[in-house]
Coordinates of C-alpha atoms in Angstrom, one line a residue:
Chain A
X157 CA 2.5 36.1 -9.1
X158 CA 3.7 34.3 -5.9
X159 CA 0.6 32.1 -6.2
X160 CA 1.4 31.3 -9.8
X161 CA 4.9 30.3 -9.0
X162 CA 3.9 28.0 -6.2
X163 CA 1.2 26.4 -8.2
X164 CA 3.3 25.9 -11.4
X165 CA 6.1 24.6 -9.2
X166 CA 4.2 21.8 -7.6
X167 CA 2.0 21.1 -10.6
X168 CA 5.2 20.7 -12.7
X169 CA 6.6 18.0 -10.3
X170 CA 3.2 16.3 -10.1
X171 CA 2.8 16.3 -13.9
X172 CA 6.2 14.8 -14.5
X173 CA 5.6 12.0 -12.0
X174 CA 2.0 11.5 -13.1
X175 CA 3.2 11.3 -16.7
X176 CA 5.6 8.5 -15.7
X177 CA 2.8 6.7 -13.8
X178 CA 0.4 7.0 -16.8
X179 CA 3.1 5.8 -19.3
X180 CA 3.9 2.7 -17.2
X181 CA 0.2 2.0 -16.4
X182 CA -0.8 2.3 -20.1
X183 CA 1.9 0.0 -21.4
X184 CA 2.1 -2.6 -18.7
X185 CA -1.1 -2.2 -16.6
X186 CA 0.9 -1.7 -13.5
X187 CA 0.1 1.2 -11.2
X188 CA 3.5 2.3 -9.8
X189 CA 3.2 3.2 -6.2
X190 CA 6.9 3.7 -5.8
X191 CA 7.2 6.7 -8.2
X192 CA 7.4 9.3 -5.4
X193 CA 9.9 7.2 -3.4
X194 CA 12.0 6.7 -6.5
X195 CA 12.1 10.4 -7.1
X196 CA 13.2 11.3 -3.6
X197 CA 15.6 8.4 -3.3
X198 CA 17.3 9.5 -6.6
X199 CA 17.4 13.0 -5.3
X200 CA 19.2 11.8 -2.1
X201 CA 21.7 9.8 -4.2
X202 CA 22.3 13.0 -6.2
X203 CA 23.0 14.9 -3.0
X204 CA 25.5 12.2 -1.9
X205 CA 27.3 12.4 -5.2
X206 CA 27.5 16.2 -5.0
X207 CA 28.7 15.9 -1.4
X208 CA 31.7 13.6 -2.3
X209 CA 32.7 16.3 -4.7
X210 CA 31.5 15.2 -8.1
X211 CA 30.9 18.2 -10.4
X212 CA 27.3 19.0 -11.3
X213 CA 27.9 18.3 -15.0
X214 CA 28.8 14.7 -14.2
X215 CA 26.4 14.0 -11.4
X216 CA 23.1 14.9 -13.1
X217 CA 23.8 12.8 -16.3
X218 CA 25.1 10.0 -14.0
X219 CA 21.9 10.0 -12.0
X220 CA 19.8 10.0 -15.1
X221 CA 21.8 7.1 -16.6
X222 CA 21.7 5.2 -13.3
X223 CA 17.9 5.6 -13.0
X224 CA 17.4 4.5 -16.6
X225 CA 19.4 1.4 -16.0
X226 CA 17.5 0.8 -12.8
X227 CA 14.2 1.1 -14.6
X228 CA 15.4 -1.4 -17.2
X229 CA 16.5 -3.8 -14.4
X230 CA 13.2 -3.5 -12.5
X231 CA 11.3 -4.2 -15.6
X232 CA 13.4 -7.1 -16.8
X233 CA 13.9 -8.8 -13.5
X234 CA 10.6 -8.1 -11.7
X235 CA 7.8 -6.6 -13.7
X236 CA 8.2 -8.8 -16.8
X237 CA 7.6 -11.9 -14.7
X238 CA 4.3 -10.7 -13.1
X239 CA 2.8 -8.9 -16.1
X240 CA 0.5 -11.7 -17.0
X241 CA -0.8 -12.1 -13.4
X242 CA -3.8 -10.4 -12.0
X243 CA -3.4 -6.6 -11.6
X244 CA -3.2 -6.7 -7.8
X245 CA 0.2 -8.6 -8.0
X246 CA 1.8 -5.7 -9.9
X247 CA 0.4 -3.2 -7.3
X248 CA 1.7 -5.3 -4.4
X249 CA 5.2 -5.4 -6.1
X250 CA 5.4 -1.7 -6.5
X251 CA 4.1 -1.2 -2.9
X252 CA 6.8 -3.5 -1.7
X253 CA 9.4 -1.5 -3.7
X254 CA 8.1 1.7 -2.2
X255 CA 8.4 0.6 1.4
X256 CA 11.9 -0.9 0.7
X257 CA 13.0 2.4 -0.8
X258 CA 11.6 4.4 2.1
X259 CA 13.4 2.0 4.5
X260 CA 16.7 2.5 2.5
X261 CA 16.3 6.2 3.0
X262 CA 16.1 5.7 6.7
X263 CA 19.0 3.3 6.8
X264 CA 21.4 5.3 4.7
X265 CA 20.3 8.9 5.5
X266 CA 18.9 8.3 9.0
X267 CA 16.0 10.6 8.5
X268 CA 18.3 13.6 7.7
X269 CA 17.0 16.1 5.2
X270 CA 19.0 17.1 2.2
X271 CA 19.1 19.9 -0.2
X272 CA 20.6 20.0 -3.7
X273 CA 22.7 23.2 -3.9
X274 CA 23.5 24.0 -7.5
X275 CA 25.0 27.3 -6.6
X276 CA 22.0 29.2 -8.0
X277 CA 21.0 31.9 -5.4
X278 CA 19.8 35.0 -7.1
X279 CA 16.3 36.0 -7.9
X280 CA 14.5 37.7 -10.8
X281 CA 12.0 40.4 -10.6
X282 CA 9.0 39.5 -12.7
X283 CA 6.0 41.8 -12.8
X284 CA 7.2 43.7 -9.7
X285 CA 7.8 40.6 -7.6
X286 CA 10.9 38.7 -6.6
X287 CA 11.0 35.1 -7.8
X288 CA 13.9 32.9 -6.9
X289 CA 15.9 31.5 -9.8
X290 CA 15.9 28.0 -8.3
X291 CA 12.1 27.9 -8.4
X292 CA 12.1 29.2 -11.9
X293 CA 14.6 26.5 -12.9
X294 CA 12.4 23.8 -11.4
X295 CA 9.3 25.1 -13.1
X296 CA 11.0 25.4 -16.5
X297 CA 12.8 22.1 -16.1
X298 CA 9.7 20.0 -15.0
X299 CA 7.3 21.5 -17.6
X300 CA 10.0 21.3 -20.3
X301 CA 10.4 17.6 -19.6
X302 CA 6.6 17.1 -19.5
X303 CA 6.5 18.6 -22.9
X304 CA 9.4 16.5 -24.1
X305 CA 8.0 13.2 -22.8
X306 CA 4.5 13.9 -24.2
X307 CA 6.0 14.9 -27.6
X308 CA 7.9 11.6 -27.5
X309 CA 4.7 9.8 -26.7
X310 CA 2.5 11.5 -29.3
X311 CA 5.0 12.0 -32.2
X312 CA 7.9 9.6 -32.2
X313 CA 7.9 6.0 -33.5
X314 CA 8.6 4.5 -30.1
X315 CA 5.8 6.7 -28.6
X316 CA 3.4 5.4 -31.3
X317 CA 4.4 1.9 -30.5
X318 CA 3.8 2.6 -26.8
X319 CA 0.3 3.8 -27.6
X320 CA -0.3 0.7 -29.8
X321 CA 0.9 -1.6 -27.1
X322 CA -1.4 0.2 -24.6
X323 CA -4.3 -0.2 -26.9
X324 CA -3.8 -3.9 -27.7
X325 CA -0.5 -5.7 -27.1
X326 CA -1.3 -8.7 -29.2
X327 CA -2.3 -6.6 -32.3
X328 CA 0.7 -4.3 -31.8
X329 CA 3.0 -7.4 -31.7
X330 CA 1.4 -8.7 -34.9
X331 CA 2.1 -5.4 -36.6
X332 CA 5.8 -5.7 -35.7
X333 CA 6.1 -3.7 -32.5
X334 CA 8.6 -5.3 -30.1
X335 CA 6.4 -5.3 -27.1
X336 CA 9.1 -6.2 -24.6
X337 CA 11.3 -3.3 -25.9
X338 CA 8.4 -0.9 -25.9
X339 CA 7.2 -1.6 -22.4
X340 CA 10.8 -1.7 -21.2
X341 CA 11.4 1.8 -22.6
X342 CA 8.3 3.0 -20.9
X343 CA 9.8 1.9 -17.5
X344 CA 13.2 3.5 -18.4
X345 CA 11.5 6.8 -19.3
X346 CA 9.5 6.6 -16.1
X347 CA 12.5 6.0 -13.9
X348 CA 14.5 8.8 -15.6
X349 CA 11.5 11.1 -15.1
X350 CA 11.5 10.2 -11.4
X351 CA 15.2 11.1 -11.2
X352 CA 14.6 14.4 -12.9
X353 CA 11.7 15.4 -10.7
X354 CA 13.6 14.2 -7.6
X355 CA 16.5 16.5 -8.6
X356 CA 14.3 19.5 -9.4
X357 CA 12.4 18.9 -6.1
X358 CA 15.7 18.8 -4.2
X359 CA 16.9 22.1 -5.7
X360 CA 14.1 24.2 -4.4
X361 CA 12.6 22.1 -1.6
X362 CA 13.9 19.8 1.1
X363 CA 14.4 16.1 0.5
X364 CA 13.1 14.2 3.5
X365 CA 11.6 10.8 4.3
X366 CA 8.2 12.3 4.2
X367 CA 8.7 14.0 0.8
X368 CA 7.7 10.8 -1.2
X369 CA 4.1 11.9 -0.6
X370 CA 4.5 13.8 -3.9
X371 CA 4.1 10.3 -5.5
X372 CA 0.7 10.0 -3.9
X373 CA -0.3 13.5 -5.1
X374 CA 0.9 12.6 -8.6
X375 CA -1.2 9.4 -8.5
X376 CA -4.2 11.3 -7.4
X377 CA -3.6 13.8 -10.2
X378 CA -3.3 11.1 -12.8
X379 CA -6.5 9.5 -11.6
X380 CA -8.4 12.9 -11.5
X381 CA -7.3 13.4 -15.1
X382 CA -8.0 9.9 -16.2
X383 CA -5.3 7.3 -16.2
X384 CA -5.1 7.1 -20.0
X385 CA -4.8 10.7 -21.0
X386 CA -1.9 13.2 -21.2
X387 CA -4.1 16.3 -21.2
X388 CA -5.7 14.8 -18.1
X389 CA -2.3 14.5 -16.3
X390 CA -1.6 18.2 -16.7
X391 CA -5.1 19.3 -15.8
X392 CA -5.2 16.9 -12.8
X393 CA -1.8 18.1 -11.6
X394 CA -3.0 21.7 -11.8
X395 CA -6.2 20.9 -9.9
X396 CA -4.2 19.2 -7.1
X397 CA -1.7 22.1 -7.0
X398 CA -4.4 24.8 -6.9
X399 CA -6.4 22.9 -4.3
X400 CA -3.3 22.6 -2.1
X401 CA -2.4 26.3 -2.5
X402 CA -6.0 27.3 -1.6
X403 CA -5.9 24.9 1.4
X404 CA -2.8 26.5 2.8
X405 CA -4.1 30.0 2.2
X406 CA -7.7 29.6 3.3
X407 CA -7.7 26.7 5.6
X408 CA -4.9 25.2 7.6
X409 CA -1.7 23.3 6.7
X410 CA -2.9 20.2 8.5
X411 CA -5.6 19.7 5.8
X412 CA -2.9 19.7 3.1
X413 CA -3.1 15.9 2.4
X414 CA -6.8 15.7 2.9
X415 CA -8.2 18.1 0.3
X416 CA -6.8 16.3 -2.8
X417 CA -8.2 13.1 -1.5
X418 CA -11.7 14.6 -1.2
X419 CA -11.5 16.0 -4.7
X420 CA -10.5 12.6 -6.0
X421 CA -13.4 10.9 -4.3
X422 CA -15.8 13.6 -5.6
X423 CA -14.5 13.1 -9.2
X424 CA -14.8 9.3 -8.8
X425 CA -18.5 9.8 -7.9
X426 CA -19.2 12.1 -10.9
X427 CA -16.8 10.8 -13.6
X428 CA -15.2 7.5 -12.4
X429 CA -13.0 7.4 -15.5
X430 CA -11.5 10.8 -14.7
X431 CA -11.9 14.1 -16.4
X432 CA -10.3 13.1 -19.7
X433 CA -10.3 9.3 -19.5
X434 CA -12.1 7.1 -21.9
X435 CA -15.7 6.6 -20.7
X436 CA -16.2 3.0 -19.9
X437 CA -19.1 1.1 -18.5
X438 CA -19.5 1.9 -14.9
X439 CA -20.9 -0.8 -12.7
X440 CA -23.9 -0.2 -10.6
X441 CA -23.6 -1.1 -7.0
Chain B
X99 CA -17.3 -45.3 0.3
X100 CA -18.4 -46.0 3.8
X101 CA -15.0 -47.0 4.7
X102 CA -13.5 -43.7 3.5
X103 CA -16.2 -41.8 5.3
X104 CA -15.5 -43.7 8.5
X105 CA -11.9 -42.9 8.2
X106 CA -12.5 -39.3 7.4
X107 CA -15.1 -38.3 9.9
X108 CA -13.0 -38.6 13.1
X109 CA -10.1 -36.7 11.6
X110 CA -11.2 -33.1 12.3
X111 CA -11.8 -33.9 15.9
X112 CA -8.4 -35.5 16.1
X113 CA -6.9 -32.3 14.7
X114 CA -8.9 -30.3 17.1
X115 CA -7.5 -32.2 20.1
X116 CA -4.0 -31.8 18.6
X117 CA -4.5 -28.1 18.2
X118 CA -5.9 -27.7 21.7
X119 CA -2.8 -29.4 22.9
X120 CA -0.5 -27.0 20.9
X121 CA -2.5 -24.0 21.9
X122 CA -2.3 -24.9 25.6
X123 CA 1.5 -24.9 25.7
X124 CA 2.6 -21.2 25.3
X125 CA 1.4 -19.8 28.7
X126 CA 3.4 -22.5 30.5
X127 CA 6.7 -22.1 28.5
X128 CA 6.9 -18.5 27.4
X129 CA 8.1 -15.6 29.5
X130 CA 5.5 -12.8 30.0
X131 CA 7.3 -10.7 27.3
X132 CA 7.2 -13.4 24.6
X133 CA 3.6 -14.3 25.6
X134 CA 2.7 -10.7 25.0
X135 CA 4.4 -10.9 21.6
X136 CA 2.3 -14.0 20.9
X137 CA -0.8 -12.0 21.8
X138 CA 0.2 -9.2 19.4
X139 CA 0.7 -11.9 16.7
X140 CA -2.8 -13.3 17.5
X141 CA -4.4 -9.9 17.1
X142 CA -2.4 -9.3 13.9
X143 CA -3.5 -12.7 12.7
X144 CA -7.2 -11.6 13.0
X145 CA -6.5 -8.5 11.0
X146 CA -4.3 -10.4 8.5
X147 CA -7.0 -13.0 7.9
X148 CA -9.4 -10.1 7.2
X149 CA -7.0 -8.4 4.8
X150 CA -6.3 -11.7 3.0
X151 CA -10.0 -12.1 2.4
X152 CA -9.9 -8.7 0.6
X153 CA -6.6 -9.0 -1.3
X154 CA -6.2 -12.8 -1.8
X155 CA -9.8 -13.7 -2.4
X156 CA -11.4 -10.6 -3.7
X157 CA -8.4 -9.3 -5.6
X158 CA -8.4 -5.8 -4.2
X159 CA -5.2 -4.3 -2.8
X160 CA -5.9 -2.2 0.3
X161 CA -3.3 0.2 1.6
X162 CA -5.7 1.3 4.3
X163 CA -5.0 -1.5 6.8
X164 CA -3.4 0.9 9.3
X165 CA -6.2 3.4 8.8
X166 CA -8.9 0.8 9.6
X167 CA -6.9 -0.4 12.7
X168 CA -6.7 3.3 13.8
X169 CA -10.4 3.7 13.2
X170 CA -11.1 0.7 15.5
X171 CA -8.7 1.9 18.1
X172 CA -9.9 5.5 18.2
X173 CA -13.6 4.5 18.2
X174 CA -12.8 2.6 21.4
X175 CA -11.0 5.7 22.8
X176 CA -13.9 8.0 22.0
X177 CA -16.5 5.6 23.4
X178 CA -14.7 4.8 26.6
X179 CA -13.6 8.4 27.4
X180 CA -16.9 10.1 26.8
X181 CA -19.5 7.4 27.5
X182 CA -17.8 4.7 29.5
X183 CA -18.9 2.1 27.1
X184 CA -18.2 -1.5 28.3
X185 CA -15.6 -3.6 26.5
X186 CA -17.8 -5.9 24.3
X187 CA -20.0 -3.0 23.1
X188 CA -17.0 -0.8 22.3
X189 CA -15.4 -3.6 20.3
X190 CA -18.6 -4.2 18.3
X191 CA -19.0 -0.5 17.7
X192 CA -15.4 -0.3 16.4
X193 CA -16.2 -3.0 13.9
X194 CA -19.3 -1.2 12.8
X195 CA -17.4 2.1 12.4
X196 CA -14.9 0.3 10.2
X197 CA -17.7 -1.1 8.1
X198 CA -19.3 2.3 7.7
X199 CA -16.1 3.9 6.6
X200 CA -15.4 1.0 4.3
X201 CA -18.8 1.5 2.7
X202 CA -18.2 5.3 2.3
X203 CA -14.8 4.8 0.7
X204 CA -15.6 1.7 -1.3
X205 CA -18.8 3.0 -2.8
X206 CA -17.2 5.5 -5.2
X207 CA -14.0 3.6 -5.7
X208 CA -15.3 0.2 -6.7
X209 CA -17.7 1.2 -9.4
X210 CA -15.0 1.4 -12.0
X211 CA -11.8 -0.6 -11.7
X212 CA -10.8 -2.8 -8.8
X213 CA -7.3 -1.1 -8.8
X214 CA -8.8 2.2 -7.8
X215 CA -9.4 0.9 -4.3
X216 CA -5.6 0.8 -3.9
X217 CA -5.3 4.5 -4.5
X218 CA -8.4 5.5 -2.4
X219 CA -7.3 3.4 0.5
X220 CA -3.9 5.0 0.3
X221 CA -5.6 8.3 0.3
X222 CA -7.8 7.2 3.2
X223 CA -4.7 6.3 5.1
X224 CA -3.4 9.8 5.0
X225 CA -6.8 11.2 5.7
X226 CA -7.3 9.0 8.8
X227 CA -3.7 9.6 10.0
X228 CA -4.4 13.3 9.8
X229 CA -7.8 12.9 11.4
X230 CA -6.7 10.9 14.4
X231 CA -3.7 13.1 15.2
X232 CA -6.0 16.2 15.1
X233 CA -8.5 14.4 17.4
X234 CA -5.6 13.4 19.7
X235 CA -4.4 17.0 19.9
X236 CA -7.8 18.6 20.3
X237 CA -10.0 16.2 22.2
X238 CA -7.4 14.3 24.3
X239 CA -4.7 16.9 24.5
X240 CA -2.0 14.5 25.2
X241 CA 0.5 12.3 23.3
X242 CA -1.6 9.2 24.0
X243 CA -5.0 8.0 25.3
X244 CA -5.2 5.4 28.0
X245 CA -7.9 2.8 27.9
X246 CA -9.6 1.1 30.8
X247 CA -8.9 -2.6 31.5
X248 CA -10.9 -4.9 29.2
X249 CA -13.6 -6.6 31.2
X250 CA -15.8 -9.5 30.0
X251 CA -18.5 -9.8 32.7
X252 CA -16.6 -10.8 35.9
X253 CA -13.4 -11.7 33.9
X254 CA -10.7 -9.0 33.8
X255 CA -8.1 -9.2 31.0
X256 CA -5.1 -7.9 32.9
X257 CA -2.2 -10.3 32.5
X258 CA -0.7 -11.8 29.3
X259 CA -2.2 -15.3 30.1
X260 CA -5.8 -14.1 30.4
X261 CA -5.3 -12.1 27.2
X262 CA -3.8 -15.1 25.5
X263 CA -6.8 -17.3 26.4
X264 CA -9.3 -14.6 25.2
X265 CA -7.4 -14.0 21.9
X266 CA -7.0 -17.6 21.1
X267 CA -10.8 -18.0 21.4
X268 CA -11.3 -14.8 19.4
X269 CA -8.9 -15.9 16.6
X270 CA -10.5 -19.4 16.5
X271 CA -14.0 -17.7 16.1
X272 CA -12.6 -15.5 13.3
X273 CA -11.1 -18.5 11.5
X274 CA -14.2 -20.5 11.7
X275 CA -16.3 -17.5 10.7
X276 CA -14.1 -16.5 7.8
X277 CA -13.7 -20.0 6.5
X278 CA -17.5 -20.4 6.6
X279 CA -18.1 -17.1 4.8
X280 CA -15.6 -18.2 2.1
X281 CA -17.3 -21.5 1.6
X282 CA -20.8 -19.9 1.5
X283 CA -22.4 -18.4 -1.6
X284 CA -21.3 -15.0 -0.4
X285 CA -17.6 -15.8 -0.3
X286 CA -17.7 -17.9 -3.5
X287 CA -19.1 -14.8 -5.3
X288 CA -16.2 -12.7 -4.0
X289 CA -13.7 -15.2 -5.4
X290 CA -15.6 -15.6 -8.6
X291 CA -15.7 -11.9 -9.2
X292 CA -11.9 -11.7 -8.7
X293 CA -11.0 -14.7 -10.7
X294 CA -12.9 -13.8 -13.8
X295 CA -15.0 -10.7 -13.8
X296 CA -16.8 -11.3 -17.1
X297 CA -17.6 -14.9 -16.4
X298 CA -18.9 -14.0 -12.9
X299 CA -21.0 -11.3 -14.4
X300 CA -22.4 -13.6 -17.0
X301 CA -23.4 -16.0 -14.2
X302 CA -25.4 -13.2 -12.6
X303 CA -22.9 -12.1 -10.0
X304 CA -23.1 -8.3 -9.5
X305 CA -19.4 -7.7 -9.6
X306 CA -19.1 -4.2 -8.2
X307 CA -21.6 -4.9 -5.4
X308 CA -19.7 -8.1 -4.5
X309 CA -16.4 -6.3 -4.3
X310 CA -18.0 -3.7 -2.1
X311 CA -19.4 -6.5 0.2
X312 CA -15.9 -8.0 0.6
X313 CA -14.4 -4.6 1.2
X314 CA -16.9 -3.6 3.9
X315 CA -16.7 -7.0 5.6
X316 CA -12.9 -7.0 5.7
X317 CA -12.8 -3.3 6.9
X318 CA -15.1 -4.1 9.8
X319 CA -13.1 -7.1 10.8
X320 CA -9.8 -5.1 10.6
X321 CA -11.3 -2.3 12.8
X322 CA -12.4 -4.9 15.3
X323 CA -8.9 -6.2 15.5
X324 CA -7.7 -2.6 15.8
X325 CA -10.0 -2.2 18.8
X326 CA -8.7 -5.4 20.4
X327 CA -5.1 -4.3 19.8
X328 CA -5.9 -0.9 21.5
X329 CA -7.3 -2.6 24.6
X330 CA -4.5 -5.1 24.7
X331 CA -1.8 -2.4 24.6
X332 CA -3.9 -0.1 26.8
X333 CA -2.4 3.0 25.2
X334 CA -3.5 4.5 21.9
X335 CA -1.4 7.0 20.0
X336 CA -1.8 8.2 16.4
X337 CA 1.9 7.5 15.7
X338 CA 1.3 3.7 15.8
X339 CA -0.7 3.7 12.6
X340 CA 1.8 4.6 9.9
X341 CA 1.9 3.4 6.3
X342 CA 4.7 0.9 7.2
X343 CA 2.2 -0.9 9.4
X344 CA -0.2 -1.2 6.5
X345 CA 2.5 -2.6 4.3
X346 CA 3.7 -5.0 7.0
X347 CA 0.2 -6.6 6.8
X348 CA 0.6 -7.0 3.1
X349 CA 3.9 -8.8 3.8
X350 CA 2.1 -11.1 6.2
X351 CA -0.5 -12.3 3.7
X352 CA 2.1 -12.6 0.9
X353 CA 4.4 -14.7 3.0
X354 CA 1.5 -16.9 4.2
X355 CA -0.1 -17.2 0.8
X356 CA -2.7 -15.0 -0.8
X357 CA -6.1 -16.4 -0.3
X358 CA -5.1 -18.9 2.4
X359 CA -6.7 -18.5 5.9
X360 CA -4.1 -20.5 7.8
X361 CA -1.4 -18.8 5.7
X362 CA -2.5 -15.4 6.9
X363 CA -2.2 -16.6 10.6
X364 CA 1.3 -18.0 9.9
X365 CA 2.3 -14.9 8.1
X366 CA 1.2 -12.7 11.0
X367 CA 3.3 -14.8 13.4
X368 CA 6.3 -14.7 11.1
X369 CA 6.2 -10.9 10.6
X370 CA 5.4 -10.0 14.3
X371 CA 8.0 -12.4 15.7
X372 CA 10.7 -11.5 13.2
X373 CA 10.4 -7.8 14.4
X374 CA 10.8 -8.7 18.0
X375 CA 13.6 -11.1 17.3
X376 CA 15.3 -8.4 15.3
X377 CA 14.9 -6.1 18.3
X378 CA 16.5 -8.7 20.6
X379 CA 19.4 -9.2 18.2
X380 CA 20.0 -5.5 18.0
X381 CA 19.9 -5.1 21.7
X382 CA 22.3 -8.1 22.1
X383 CA 24.6 -6.5 19.5
X384 CA 24.6 -3.3 21.6
X385 CA 22.5 -1.1 19.4
X386 CA 19.7 -0.8 22.0
X387 CA 17.5 1.9 20.6
X388 CA 20.3 4.3 19.9
X389 CA 21.0 3.6 16.2
X390 CA 17.9 5.2 14.6
X391 CA 18.8 3.9 11.2
X392 CA 18.2 0.3 12.3
X393 CA 14.6 1.2 12.6
X394 CA 14.6 1.1 8.8
X395 CA 15.4 -2.6 8.8
X396 CA 11.9 -4.1 9.4
X397 CA 10.2 -2.2 6.6
X398 CA 13.1 -3.0 4.3
X399 CA 12.6 -6.7 5.1
X400 CA 8.8 -6.4 4.5
X401 CA 9.4 -4.8 1.1
X402 CA 11.9 -7.3 0.1
X403 CA 9.7 -10.2 1.3
X404 CA 6.7 -8.9 -0.7
X405 CA 8.7 -8.7 -3.9
X406 CA 10.7 -11.9 -3.5
X407 CA 7.8 -14.0 -2.5
X408 CA 5.5 -12.7 -5.3
X409 CA 8.3 -13.6 -7.8
X410 CA 9.5 -16.9 -6.4
X411 CA 6.8 -18.3 -4.2
X412 CA 3.6 -16.5 -5.2
X413 CA 1.4 -18.9 -3.3
X414 CA 3.1 -18.4 0.0
X415 CA 5.7 -20.1 2.2
X416 CA 3.8 -23.4 2.9
X417 CA 3.0 -24.2 -0.7
X418 CA 6.3 -22.8 -1.8
X419 CA 8.1 -25.3 0.4
X420 CA 5.8 -28.1 -0.6
X421 CA 6.5 -27.4 -4.3
X422 CA 10.3 -27.5 -3.7
X423 CA 10.0 -30.8 -1.9
X424 CA 7.6 -32.3 -4.5
X425 CA 9.2 -31.0 -7.6
X426 CA 11.2 -34.1 -8.6
X427 CA 8.1 -36.3 -8.2
X428 CA 6.0 -34.1 -10.4
X429 CA 8.7 -34.1 -13.1
X430 CA 8.8 -37.9 -12.9
X431 CA 5.1 -38.2 -13.4
X432 CA 5.2 -35.9 -16.3
X433 CA 7.9 -38.0 -17.9
X434 CA 5.8 -41.1 -17.5
X435 CA 2.7 -39.4 -19.0

C-alpha cells in the first residue's frame, strides 16, 4: 500500500508534466526543458501568495490564470519567432528559460525551501494502513488532470486540431485550423499543467531549488513512452516512478537520479522511438 | 588576378604579427588576479570552441558540457593520484576518456533524432555529477582533490604568466586545428548533415555516423579543456561542475555566434569576465559574499542572454553589431534594385 501511494504520487506528477512536454513538442516541435522549473517556480509563487494572507480559493485560480497568461506570453513573444528555425534553437531557448527561472528562485527565495500548507492534516486508513490525505489529494489531483487533459486532446475540437497540427501544420491550416491559436493553446495548457503539478508537489513535498529535477524525470518518462503518445506518457511515468521506488528500497538513495537515465539509454538502444511512439526509420551508425 | 593574389597573400602574416602583438600585452599590464581570469577565459574558450562545433555546426544541443569537463578533471585526478602520470599524458588521457564516454552516450542517442542528444546529455550530466561526488567521497575522502604542478619537460607552470603563455599556445593550436577540421571533408559533412539531413543523406553522407563523429570529437576536446582547467586551478571538487556551468557555455556560444570559431572565443571571454566583473561590483557595493541571493545573478544573466540573443541577434554579437551598422546601406541597395 505504502509502495503504491509513493509510486502513484510521483508517477502522477511526472505524467502531468510529461503530458505538457508531449503536447508542446507535438504541436510546436519544441522540447521544453523548463517544465520542471516552471512547476516549482509557480509552486513558490503560490507559497508567497498564501504567505501574504490570500485565501486558498483565490490563490490557486490566480496561479492557474497567471501561468496560462505566462504560457501565452512565452509562446507569442518568444516561441512563435523561432518556430521555423532549426530544432536546436527552440531547445536552447527553453534551456535559457530554465536556468533563468532557477536563478530567479535563488534570487527571490535565497535557496529557502517552501511548503504549501492547505490545512489538510489528517490521514485515512486504507486496507489497514495510514495514508496521509495530502498525498491522496496530490494523487487524485494529478491523475485527474492527466485524464482531463488527455480527454481534451483526444475528444474535443481543439484537441483534434492540436493532433491535426501535430500531424501536418500546412494541411491542418488548409482545412481551417487556426494554427497559431492551436499551438498557443497547447502552450497555455502546458503552463497551467506546470502550475497544477507545482502546487500539488508543494502540498506533499518540499519546494526547493533542486526540486525542478522532476522536469528531467518527466522528460525521461515522455521519451521512454515515445514523444508522440499519451499512453506512453503514463506508462513511461509509471516505469520511472517504479524504478525510483525500487532504487530507494533495494539500492541507495544516491543512485536515484542514475537509474531512470540507464533505463532511458536501454530503451533508446532497443526501441529508439520509445515504447509507444511511432516507429520511424532508425539510422545505422 | 595576380594583383589580387599579391595583395591577399601577405595579409594573413600581417594579421599574425598584429595578433602576436595583442597577445603579448596582457602579462605586462594585467594584475596577477586578472591575468588568472584571462587564463580561465582561455581555457573556457577551448571548451566553448569545442561546444560550438557540436551545437553551431552539427546542430546538436549538449547539456553535458559540465559533465565532460568533470570527466576530464577527474581523469587527471585519478591518474595523478594513483599512477603519478605526467602532465602531457594525463591531459591526453583525459581527452580520450571524454571521447569514449561521448561514444557510449552518443551511440544510442544519435540513431534516431538529433534532439535526443539534448536529453541524454542532460541525463549524463546528473549521472556524472553523482558519479564524481561518490568517487570524491569514497576514493579521495575529502572535499577536494589537489593536483601536482603541471610540468612540461623542464618547464613548470606555476605562475599566471607561464600559464598564460602555455594557454595562448594551446588555444591557438585548438583554433587552427578546429578551423582545419571544419574546412576538411570531415567538418563539411558535419555541417551538411545539420543543414539539411535529407540532402546530405542523398549525397551519400551517413548522417547518424557523422553526428556521432562530431559528438565524440567535441566531447574529447571539452574533456581536454576540463583537464587543463583542473591543472590550472590545482584543486578539483565535484561541486564545480553544476548544470549552470553547462548552460553558461551555451550562453558563450550564443553570444559569440553559433558556428563561429572566433565567436566562441569572444563569447568565452565575455561570459568569464562578466562574472568576475560582477563579483568586483558586488564587493565594491559591500555585498562581499554575504548576500547569497546575488549568486543567482550570473545564471539569470546567462539565461536572459541566451533567449535575447537567439531572438534579436541569432548570429551572435559581432554579426549582430555589423548588421545594425550596415542596415541602412542594405536597404538603400534594395531600393535601387
